[in-house]
XYZ file of C-alpha atoms in Angstrom:
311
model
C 0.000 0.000 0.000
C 1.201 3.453 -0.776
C 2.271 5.590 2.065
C -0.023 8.373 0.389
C -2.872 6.580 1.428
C -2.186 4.999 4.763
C -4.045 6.073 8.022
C -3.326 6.627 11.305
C -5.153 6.139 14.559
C -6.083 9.400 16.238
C -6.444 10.781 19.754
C -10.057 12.375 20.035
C -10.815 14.211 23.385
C -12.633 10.946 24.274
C -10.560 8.370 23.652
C -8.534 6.950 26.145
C -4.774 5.183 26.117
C -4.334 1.079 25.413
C -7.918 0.783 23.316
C -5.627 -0.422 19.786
C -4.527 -3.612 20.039
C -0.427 -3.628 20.211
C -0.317 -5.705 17.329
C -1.537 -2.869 15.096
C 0.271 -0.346 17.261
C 3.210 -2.239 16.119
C 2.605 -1.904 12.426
C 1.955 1.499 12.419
C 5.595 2.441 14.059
C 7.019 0.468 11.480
C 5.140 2.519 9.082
C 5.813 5.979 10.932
C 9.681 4.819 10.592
C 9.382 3.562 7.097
C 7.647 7.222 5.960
C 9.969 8.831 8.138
C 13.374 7.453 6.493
C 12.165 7.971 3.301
C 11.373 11.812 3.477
C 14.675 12.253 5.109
C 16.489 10.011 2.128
C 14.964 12.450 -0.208
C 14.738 15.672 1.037
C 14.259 19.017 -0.995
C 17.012 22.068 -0.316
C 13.898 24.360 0.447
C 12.975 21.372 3.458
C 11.780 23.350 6.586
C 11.607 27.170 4.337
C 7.897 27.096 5.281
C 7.760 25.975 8.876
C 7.988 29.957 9.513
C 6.841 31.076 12.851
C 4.769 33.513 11.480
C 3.369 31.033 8.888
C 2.752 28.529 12.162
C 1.225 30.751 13.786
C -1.468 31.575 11.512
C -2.200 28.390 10.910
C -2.870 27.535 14.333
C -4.776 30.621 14.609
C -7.284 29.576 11.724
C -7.372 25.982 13.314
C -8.666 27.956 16.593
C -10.863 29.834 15.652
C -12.773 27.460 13.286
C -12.481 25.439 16.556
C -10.790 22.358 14.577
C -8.801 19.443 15.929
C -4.889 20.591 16.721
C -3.954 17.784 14.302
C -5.834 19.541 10.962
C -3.238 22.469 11.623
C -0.057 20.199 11.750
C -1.354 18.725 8.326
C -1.814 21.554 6.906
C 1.705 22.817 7.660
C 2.703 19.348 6.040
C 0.603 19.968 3.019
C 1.871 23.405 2.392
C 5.563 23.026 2.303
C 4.995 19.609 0.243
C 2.736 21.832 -2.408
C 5.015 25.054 -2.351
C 8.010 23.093 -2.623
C 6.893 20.963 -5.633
C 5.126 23.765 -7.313
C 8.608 26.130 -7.388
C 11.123 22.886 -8.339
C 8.276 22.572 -11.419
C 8.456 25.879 -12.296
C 12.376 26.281 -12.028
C 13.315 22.705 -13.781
C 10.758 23.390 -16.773
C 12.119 25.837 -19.776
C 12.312 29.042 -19.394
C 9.424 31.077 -21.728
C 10.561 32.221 -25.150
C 11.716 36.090 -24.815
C 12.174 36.104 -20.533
C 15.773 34.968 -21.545
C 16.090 38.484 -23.270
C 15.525 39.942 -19.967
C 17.600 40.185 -16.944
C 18.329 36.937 -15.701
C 15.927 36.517 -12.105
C 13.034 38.366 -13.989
C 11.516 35.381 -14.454
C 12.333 33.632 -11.009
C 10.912 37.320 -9.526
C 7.691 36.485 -11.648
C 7.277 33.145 -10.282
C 7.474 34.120 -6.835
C 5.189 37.337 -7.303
C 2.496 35.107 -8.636
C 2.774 32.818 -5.853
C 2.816 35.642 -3.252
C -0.608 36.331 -4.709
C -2.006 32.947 -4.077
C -0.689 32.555 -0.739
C -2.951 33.556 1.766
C -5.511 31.543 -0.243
C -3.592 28.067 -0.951
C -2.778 28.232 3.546
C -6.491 28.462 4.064
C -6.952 25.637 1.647
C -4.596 23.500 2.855
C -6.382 24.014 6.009
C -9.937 23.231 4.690
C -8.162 19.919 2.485
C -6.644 18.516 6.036
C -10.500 19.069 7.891
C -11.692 16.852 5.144
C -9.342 14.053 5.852
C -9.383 14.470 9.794
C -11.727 11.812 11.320
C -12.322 14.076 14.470
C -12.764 17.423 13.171
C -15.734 19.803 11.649
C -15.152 19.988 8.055
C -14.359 23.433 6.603
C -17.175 23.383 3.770
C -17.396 26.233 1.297
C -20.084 28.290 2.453
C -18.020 28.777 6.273
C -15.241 29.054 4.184
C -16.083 32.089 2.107
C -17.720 33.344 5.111
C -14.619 33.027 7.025
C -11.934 34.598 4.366
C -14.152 37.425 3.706
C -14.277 38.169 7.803
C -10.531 38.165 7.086
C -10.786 40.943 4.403
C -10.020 38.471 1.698
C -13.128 37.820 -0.781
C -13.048 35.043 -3.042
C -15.992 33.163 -4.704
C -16.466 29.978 -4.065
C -15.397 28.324 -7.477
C -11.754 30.255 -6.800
C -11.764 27.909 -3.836
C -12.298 25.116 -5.624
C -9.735 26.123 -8.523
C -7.150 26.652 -5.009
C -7.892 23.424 -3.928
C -8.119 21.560 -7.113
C -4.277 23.043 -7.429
C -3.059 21.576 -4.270
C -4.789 18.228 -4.746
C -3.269 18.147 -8.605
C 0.067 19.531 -7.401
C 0.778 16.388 -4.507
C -0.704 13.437 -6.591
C -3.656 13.259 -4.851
C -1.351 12.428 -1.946
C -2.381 14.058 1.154
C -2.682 11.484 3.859
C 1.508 11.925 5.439
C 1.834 11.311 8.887
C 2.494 14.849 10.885
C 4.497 15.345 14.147
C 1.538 15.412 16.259
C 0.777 11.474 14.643
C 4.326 10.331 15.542
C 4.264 11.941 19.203
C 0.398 10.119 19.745
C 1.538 6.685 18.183
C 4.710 6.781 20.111
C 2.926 7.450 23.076
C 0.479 4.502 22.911
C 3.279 2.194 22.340
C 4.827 3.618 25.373
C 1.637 3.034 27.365
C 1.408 -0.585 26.564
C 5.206 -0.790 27.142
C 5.262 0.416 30.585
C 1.748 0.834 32.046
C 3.309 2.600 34.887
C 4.015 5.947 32.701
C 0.985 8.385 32.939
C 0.331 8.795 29.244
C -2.853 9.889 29.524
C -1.342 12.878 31.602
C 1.409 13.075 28.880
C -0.651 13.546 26.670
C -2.335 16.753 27.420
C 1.588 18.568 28.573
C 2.778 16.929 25.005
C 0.413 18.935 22.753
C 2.041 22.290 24.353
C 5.542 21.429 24.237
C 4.905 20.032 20.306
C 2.963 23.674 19.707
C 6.378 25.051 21.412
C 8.924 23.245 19.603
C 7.433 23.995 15.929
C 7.250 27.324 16.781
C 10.487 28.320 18.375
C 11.756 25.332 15.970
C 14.768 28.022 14.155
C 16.168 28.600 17.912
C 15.954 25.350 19.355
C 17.889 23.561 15.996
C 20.126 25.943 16.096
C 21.034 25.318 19.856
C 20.588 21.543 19.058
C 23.481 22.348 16.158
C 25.490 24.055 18.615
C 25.588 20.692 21.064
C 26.205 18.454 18.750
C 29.127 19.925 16.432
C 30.724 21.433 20.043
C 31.117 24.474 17.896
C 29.617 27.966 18.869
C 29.497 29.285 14.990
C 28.701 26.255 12.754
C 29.849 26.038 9.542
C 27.733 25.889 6.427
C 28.687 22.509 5.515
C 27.968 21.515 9.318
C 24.428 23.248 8.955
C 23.918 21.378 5.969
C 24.674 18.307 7.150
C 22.145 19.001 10.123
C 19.309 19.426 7.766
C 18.740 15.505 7.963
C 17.829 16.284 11.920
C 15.660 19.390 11.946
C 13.301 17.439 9.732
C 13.309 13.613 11.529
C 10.010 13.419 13.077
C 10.530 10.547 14.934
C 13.648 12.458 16.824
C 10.750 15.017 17.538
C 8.137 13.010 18.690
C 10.630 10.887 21.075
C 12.192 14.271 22.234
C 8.771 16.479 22.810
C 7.440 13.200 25.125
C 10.686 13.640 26.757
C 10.444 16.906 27.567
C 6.938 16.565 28.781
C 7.813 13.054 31.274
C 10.619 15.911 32.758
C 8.256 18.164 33.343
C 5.322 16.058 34.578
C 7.110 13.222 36.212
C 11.204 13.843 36.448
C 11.498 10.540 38.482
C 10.132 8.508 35.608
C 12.328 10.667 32.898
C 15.146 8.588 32.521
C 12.651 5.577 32.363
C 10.961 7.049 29.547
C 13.843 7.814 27.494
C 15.511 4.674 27.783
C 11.835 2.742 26.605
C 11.750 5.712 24.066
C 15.289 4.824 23.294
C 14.530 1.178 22.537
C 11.322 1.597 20.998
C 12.629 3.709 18.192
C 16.644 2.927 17.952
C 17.412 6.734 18.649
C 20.339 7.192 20.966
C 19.548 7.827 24.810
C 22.342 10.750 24.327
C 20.304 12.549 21.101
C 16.537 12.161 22.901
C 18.421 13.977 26.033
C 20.125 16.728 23.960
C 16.777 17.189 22.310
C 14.864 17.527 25.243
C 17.190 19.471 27.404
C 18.197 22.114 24.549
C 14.247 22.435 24.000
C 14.017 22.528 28.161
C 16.172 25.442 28.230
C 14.435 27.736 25.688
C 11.033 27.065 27.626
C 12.633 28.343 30.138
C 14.183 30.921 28.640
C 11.061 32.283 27.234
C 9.339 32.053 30.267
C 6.453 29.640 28.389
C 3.265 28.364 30.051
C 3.708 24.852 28.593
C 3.481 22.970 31.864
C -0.505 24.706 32.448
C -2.563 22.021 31.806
């Protein structure tokens, strides 16, 4: 089966911890690390470009306020960059137009990007709407609350330019939309840590773990960078070294095992080193890099002073 198409079991507000048989559980981290290797063994140069803050941030906002499930706005953050990234490589590895060669040189990269710039507001909100569609435990984003919602906004659009938006998106990836996000890896990793040690509080975990995820995407330049820092041992990294690290900034399992990390420290520091030794041997990730992780990421929480641990 194509990982396009594969799905996930979900957290809902209702569901409790240990209801999926291990079995499956099982299967599905070997999917999560099968995906997972094989976005990292073929990553784009523009990887992470559009996990912006700023971008983040007002994606969760939209999420919010259409009162949808956290996970729609992770997916949609995965959608996005997939889109954006394949729709500029397509644009830059086709032929340039006859008579743009005639003009300066980035005239017709400028062009690209301008027309994209245009779209942009539009394509986010309809990456949003695409992952409400394919969320099992969220209010779909139809058209009507759609327009209704853009035009509150300030941006009016009809509602056949929403469907020429999403029709892009959908033509753009393949049809591929279902990819696993960091909030799936973090959830599936913690039910496989529940059945693996039914003394851990997952349940509790779970709650602190969907504010330190929300923290580490958006603070996600600084706390790479610090993570950079720890492992090369070098205070100004090189750009070789930085490209090297690339590989790491975007290895969701490393995130998922390192947010639950940070969020056993903060809810239960005498079971930390517990967890990160299961989390260790569930996923084949060093004990030394889910402890780096997790105390580089501790240190900017506290460094910024954030209200992760009010649950």
């Amino acid at each position: 089966m194509a990982m396009g198409f594969l799905s996930y079991p979900r957290q809902s507000k209702n569901l409790k911890f240990r209801q999926t048989s291990f079995e499956l559980l099982s299967d599905f981290l070997i999917n999560l690390n099968k995906s997972n290797k094989e976005k990292l063994d073929s990553l784009s140069k523009c990887s992470g470009v559009f996990k912006d803050k700023r971008l983040l941030e007002y994606i969760f906002v939209i999420t919010e306020e259409l009162r949808l499930d956290p996970l729609v706005g992770y997916h949609a953050v995965e959608l996005l960059e997939r889109f954006t990234i394949k729709h500029l490589e397509s644009f830059f590895t086709t032929p340039t137009p006859q008579g743009a060669a005639a003009k300066e040189p980035r005239n017709y990269e400028d062009l690209v990007f301008e027309k994209l710039w245009e779209k942009f507001p539009l394509l986010v909100f309809s990456c949003v709407q695409l992952a409400s569609k394919l969320s099992l435990h969220s209010s779909i984003i139809d058209n009507n609350i759609a327009v209704h919602f853009l035009h509150s906004i300030g941006c009016s659009v009809s509602k056949q330019t929403l469907l020429e938006s999403e029709l892009m998106i959908l033509r753009g990836l393949d049809f591929r939309l279902n990819v696993p996000s960091p909030l799936t890896y973090v959830e599936i990793l913690l039910e496989v840590l529940g059945y693996n040690e039914s003394s851990i509080p997952v349940e509790r975990l779970h709650n602190l773990c969907h504010h330190v995820l929300r923290f580490t995407c958006l603070q996600r330049s600084a706390i790479y960078d610090s993570l950079l820092i720890v492992t090369t041992q070098c205070v100004s990294p090189s750009r070789e070294q930085r490209e090297k690290f690339v590989p790491v900034t975007e290895d969701y399992m490393l995130l998922g095992v390192g947010v639950i990390a940070v969020a056993a420290y903060i809810l239960t520091i005498s079971k930390w080193e517990q967890v990160v030794q299961e989390l260790s041997h569930m996923t084949g990730i060093s004990w030394r890099s889910i402890r780096d992780f997790a105390c580089v990421t501790l240190m900017h929480i506290t460094k910024n002073g954030s209200a992760v641990t009010s649950t």
